[in-house]
Coordinates of C-alpha atoms and ligand atoms in Angstrom, one line a residue:
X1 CA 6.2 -16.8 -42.2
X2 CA 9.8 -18.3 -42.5
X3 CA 12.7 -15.8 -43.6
X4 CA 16.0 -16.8 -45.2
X5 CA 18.8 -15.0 -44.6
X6 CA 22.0 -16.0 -46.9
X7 CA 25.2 -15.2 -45.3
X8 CA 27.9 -16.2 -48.1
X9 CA 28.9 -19.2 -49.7
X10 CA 26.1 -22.3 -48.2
X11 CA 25.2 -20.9 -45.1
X12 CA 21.9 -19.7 -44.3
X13 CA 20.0 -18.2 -41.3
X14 CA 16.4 -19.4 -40.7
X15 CA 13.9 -17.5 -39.0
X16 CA 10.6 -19.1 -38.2
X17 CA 8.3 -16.9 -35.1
X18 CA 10.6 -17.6 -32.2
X19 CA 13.0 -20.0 -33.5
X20 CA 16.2 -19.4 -35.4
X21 CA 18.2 -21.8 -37.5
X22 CA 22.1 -21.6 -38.9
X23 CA 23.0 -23.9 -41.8
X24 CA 26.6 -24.5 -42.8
X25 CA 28.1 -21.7 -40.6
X26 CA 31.6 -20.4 -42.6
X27 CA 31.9 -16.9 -41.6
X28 CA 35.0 -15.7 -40.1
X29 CA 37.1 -17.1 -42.7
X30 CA 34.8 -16.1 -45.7
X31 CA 35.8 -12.7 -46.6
X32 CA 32.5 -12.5 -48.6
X33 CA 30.2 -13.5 -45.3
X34 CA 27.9 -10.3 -44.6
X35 CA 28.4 -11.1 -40.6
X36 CA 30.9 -12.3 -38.3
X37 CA 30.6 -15.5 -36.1
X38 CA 30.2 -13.4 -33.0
X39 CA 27.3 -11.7 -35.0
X40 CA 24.7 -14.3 -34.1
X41 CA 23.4 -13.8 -30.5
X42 CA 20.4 -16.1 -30.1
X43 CA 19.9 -19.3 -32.3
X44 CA 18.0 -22.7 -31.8
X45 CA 20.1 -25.4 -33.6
X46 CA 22.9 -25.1 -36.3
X47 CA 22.5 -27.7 -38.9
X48 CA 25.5 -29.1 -40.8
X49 CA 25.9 -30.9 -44.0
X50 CA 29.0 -32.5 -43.4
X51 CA 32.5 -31.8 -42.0
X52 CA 35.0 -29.7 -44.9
X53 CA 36.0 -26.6 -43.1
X54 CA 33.7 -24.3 -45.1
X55 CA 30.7 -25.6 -43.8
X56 CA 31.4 -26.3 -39.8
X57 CA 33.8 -23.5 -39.2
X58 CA 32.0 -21.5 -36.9
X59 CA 30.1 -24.4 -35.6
X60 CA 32.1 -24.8 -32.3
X61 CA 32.2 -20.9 -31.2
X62 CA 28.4 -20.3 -32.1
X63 CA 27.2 -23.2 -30.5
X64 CA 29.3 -22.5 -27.0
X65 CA 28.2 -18.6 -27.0
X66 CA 24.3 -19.1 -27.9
X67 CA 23.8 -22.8 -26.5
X68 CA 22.2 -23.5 -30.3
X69 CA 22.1 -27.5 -30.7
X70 CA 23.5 -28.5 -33.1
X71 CA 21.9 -31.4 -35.3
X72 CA 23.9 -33.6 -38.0
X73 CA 25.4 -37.3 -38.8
X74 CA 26.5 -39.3 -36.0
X75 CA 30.3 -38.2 -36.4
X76 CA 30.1 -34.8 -37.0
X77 CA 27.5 -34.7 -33.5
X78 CA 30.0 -37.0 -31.7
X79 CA 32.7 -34.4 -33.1
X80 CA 31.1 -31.6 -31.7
X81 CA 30.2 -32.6 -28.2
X82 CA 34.0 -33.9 -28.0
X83 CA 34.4 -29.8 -27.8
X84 CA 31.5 -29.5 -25.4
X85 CA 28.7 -28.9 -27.8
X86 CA 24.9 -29.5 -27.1
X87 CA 24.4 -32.0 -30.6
X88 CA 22.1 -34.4 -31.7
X89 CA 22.8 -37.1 -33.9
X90 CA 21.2 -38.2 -37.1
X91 CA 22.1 -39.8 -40.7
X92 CA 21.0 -40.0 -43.7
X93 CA 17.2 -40.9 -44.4
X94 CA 16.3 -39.9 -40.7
X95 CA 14.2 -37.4 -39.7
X96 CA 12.9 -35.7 -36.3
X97 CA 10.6 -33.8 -34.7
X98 CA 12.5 -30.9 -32.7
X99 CA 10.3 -28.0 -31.1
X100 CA 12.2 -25.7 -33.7
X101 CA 11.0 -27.7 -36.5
X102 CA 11.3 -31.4 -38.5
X103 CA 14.4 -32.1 -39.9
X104 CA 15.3 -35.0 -42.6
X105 CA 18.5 -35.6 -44.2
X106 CA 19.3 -36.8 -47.3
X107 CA 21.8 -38.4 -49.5
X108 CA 24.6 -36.3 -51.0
X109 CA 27.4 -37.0 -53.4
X110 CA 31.2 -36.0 -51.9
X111 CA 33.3 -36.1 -49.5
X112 CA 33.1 -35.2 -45.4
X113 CA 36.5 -35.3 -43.9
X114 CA 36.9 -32.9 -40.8
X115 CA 39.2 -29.8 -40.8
X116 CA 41.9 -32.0 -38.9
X117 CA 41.8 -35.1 -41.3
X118 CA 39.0 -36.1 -39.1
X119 CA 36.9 -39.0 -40.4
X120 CA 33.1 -37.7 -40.2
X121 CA 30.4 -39.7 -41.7
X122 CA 28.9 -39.7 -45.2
X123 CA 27.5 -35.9 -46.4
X124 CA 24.2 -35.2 -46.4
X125 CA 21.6 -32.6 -47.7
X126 CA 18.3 -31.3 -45.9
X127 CA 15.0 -30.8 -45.6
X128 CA 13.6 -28.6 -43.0
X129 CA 9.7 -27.8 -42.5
X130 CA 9.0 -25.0 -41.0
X131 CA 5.4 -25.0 -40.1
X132 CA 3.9 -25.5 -43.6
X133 CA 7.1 -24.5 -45.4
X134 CA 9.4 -26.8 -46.7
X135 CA 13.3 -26.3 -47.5
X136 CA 15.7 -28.2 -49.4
X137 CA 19.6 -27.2 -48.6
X138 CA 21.6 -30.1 -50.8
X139 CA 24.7 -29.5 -48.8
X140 CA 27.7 -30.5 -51.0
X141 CA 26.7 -32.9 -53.7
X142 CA 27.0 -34.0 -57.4
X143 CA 24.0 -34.5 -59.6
X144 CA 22.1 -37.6 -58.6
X145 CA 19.0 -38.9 -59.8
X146 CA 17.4 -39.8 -56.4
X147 CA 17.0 -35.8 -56.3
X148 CA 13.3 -36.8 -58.0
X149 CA 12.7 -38.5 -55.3
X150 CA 13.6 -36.1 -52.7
X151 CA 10.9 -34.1 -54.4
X152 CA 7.8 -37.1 -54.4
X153 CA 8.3 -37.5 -50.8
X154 CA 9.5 -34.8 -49.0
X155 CA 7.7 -32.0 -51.4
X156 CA 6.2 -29.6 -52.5
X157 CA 9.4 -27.9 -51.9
X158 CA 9.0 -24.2 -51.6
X159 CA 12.4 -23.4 -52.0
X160 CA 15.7 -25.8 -53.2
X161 CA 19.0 -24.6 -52.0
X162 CA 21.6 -26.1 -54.9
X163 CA 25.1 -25.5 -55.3
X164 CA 26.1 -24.4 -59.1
X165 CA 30.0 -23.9 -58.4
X166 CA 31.4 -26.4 -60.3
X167 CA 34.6 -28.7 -59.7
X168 CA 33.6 -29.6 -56.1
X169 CA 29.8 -29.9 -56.7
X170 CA 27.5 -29.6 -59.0
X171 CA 28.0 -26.8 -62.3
X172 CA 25.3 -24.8 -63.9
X173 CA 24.2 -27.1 -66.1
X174 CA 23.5 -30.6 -63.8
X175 CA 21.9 -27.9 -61.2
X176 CA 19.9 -26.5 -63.1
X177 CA 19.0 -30.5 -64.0
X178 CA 18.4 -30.7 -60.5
X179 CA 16.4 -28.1 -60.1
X180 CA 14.1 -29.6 -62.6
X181 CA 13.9 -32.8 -60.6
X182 CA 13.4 -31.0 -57.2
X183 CA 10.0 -29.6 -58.4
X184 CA 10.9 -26.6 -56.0
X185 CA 8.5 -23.2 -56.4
X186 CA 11.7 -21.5 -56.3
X187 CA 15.3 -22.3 -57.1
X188 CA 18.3 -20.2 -55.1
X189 CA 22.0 -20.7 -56.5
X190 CA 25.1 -21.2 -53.2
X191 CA 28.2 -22.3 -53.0
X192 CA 29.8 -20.4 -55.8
X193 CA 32.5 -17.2 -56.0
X194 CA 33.9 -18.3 -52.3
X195 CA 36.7 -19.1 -54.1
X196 CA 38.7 -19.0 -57.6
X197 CA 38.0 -22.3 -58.6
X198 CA 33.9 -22.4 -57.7
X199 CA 33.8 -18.8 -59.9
X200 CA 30.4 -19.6 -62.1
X201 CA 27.9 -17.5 -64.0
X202 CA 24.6 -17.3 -61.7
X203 CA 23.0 -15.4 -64.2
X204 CA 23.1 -18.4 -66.6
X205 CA 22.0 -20.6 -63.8
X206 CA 18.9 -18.7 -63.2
X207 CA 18.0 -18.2 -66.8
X208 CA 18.5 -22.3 -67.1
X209 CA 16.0 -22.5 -64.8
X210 CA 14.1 -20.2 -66.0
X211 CA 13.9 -21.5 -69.9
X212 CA 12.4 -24.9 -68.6
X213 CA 9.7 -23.1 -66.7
X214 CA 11.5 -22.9 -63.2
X215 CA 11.5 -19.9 -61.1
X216 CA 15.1 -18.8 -59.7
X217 CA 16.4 -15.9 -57.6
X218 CA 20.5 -15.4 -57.5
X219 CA 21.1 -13.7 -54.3
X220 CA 24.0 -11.8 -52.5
X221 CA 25.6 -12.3 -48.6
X222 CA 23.3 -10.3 -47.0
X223 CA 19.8 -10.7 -48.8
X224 CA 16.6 -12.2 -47.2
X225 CA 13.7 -13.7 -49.0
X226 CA 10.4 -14.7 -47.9
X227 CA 8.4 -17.7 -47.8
Ligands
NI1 NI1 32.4 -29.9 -49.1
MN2 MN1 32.0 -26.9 -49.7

């Protein structure tokens, strides 16, 4: 069984038997994260999408408490060892074996300069299998039409992981879109409310997703689902 925990805004915790998994850490800073950094006491690897503040964050000081790897581009790895991180490099269209699990990135559509100006790599999204069960974050991204192809190859997806907040990423409408694409058994709305700007209707993203035969499941910091 894999369990996913959503902690506010993209980041998720993975459980899978023994093995725990962090995506996107932004916790201390998010007022609407349901834990604190120093909240996490054992993990495996922390996966990151790319390198805006709201997705590495807590990266550094979760890392150096738990020893968790963690696993992203080539610059955002290099980054993090630079502040004596365990990291593994990757990039886009890669993917590896680790004893936690196989990870794959993808494409994405935006931007991934680091907190200090910092110049780290292209953005990615995801895929994670997890014994038999497959996961789709899309990190950051706008609609793209290579998101059909993420789901031919790397599906079936069991669950897709889309942002719907508008003016950084995709909106409601072009995730929704997306989530048609994917082909995922279930569709799960992120990266929206965090701040004024990204303030969307989920509601209307589920029930998108819904009227073209989808399944979708709007959750809250805090919530765990199944797979
Ligand atoms: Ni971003
Ligand atoms: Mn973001």
């Amino acid at each position: 069984m894999v369990e996913l925990r959503f902690h506010g805004h993209s980041c998720w915790q993975i459980d899978h038997g023994e093995h725990r998994l962090l995506i996107d850490p932004f916790l201390g800073d998010n007022p609407k994260a349901d834990i604190a950094p120093g909240d996490i006491d054992r993990l495996d690897a922390i996966v990151l999408t790319h390198g805006h503040f709201d997705h590495i964050a807590d990266a550094e000081e979760i890392s150096n408490k738990t020893g968790a790897l963690i696993v992203s581009n080539f610059e955002i790895a290099t980054f993090f060892e630079g502040k004596g991180c365990k990291a593994h490099p990757m990039h886009i269209g890669g993917g590896r074996q680790f004893p936690f699990g196989h990870v794959k990135f993808t494409i994405a559509h935006h931007g991934s300069t680091g907190p200090g100006g910092e110049s780290l790599g292209n953005p990615m999204g995801v895929v994670l299998t997890l014994g038999d069960r497959r996961i789709y974050h899309a990190g950051d991204t706008g609609l793209f039409l290579d998101m059909q192809l993420i789901g031919e190859v790397s599906g079936p997806l069991d669950v897709a992981l889309l942002p719907i907040g508008d003016n950084f990423t995709m909106g409601v409408e072009d995730a929704a879109r997306a989530s048609k694409m994917l082909g995922a058994r279930l569709t799960v709305p992120m990266h929206y409310d965090t701040f004024d700007v990204i303030e969307v209707d989920a509601a209307d993203f589920a029930a998108r997703v819904e009227a073209q035969g989808g399944k979708a499941r709007v959750m809250q910091p805090g919530e765990s689902l199944q797979l």
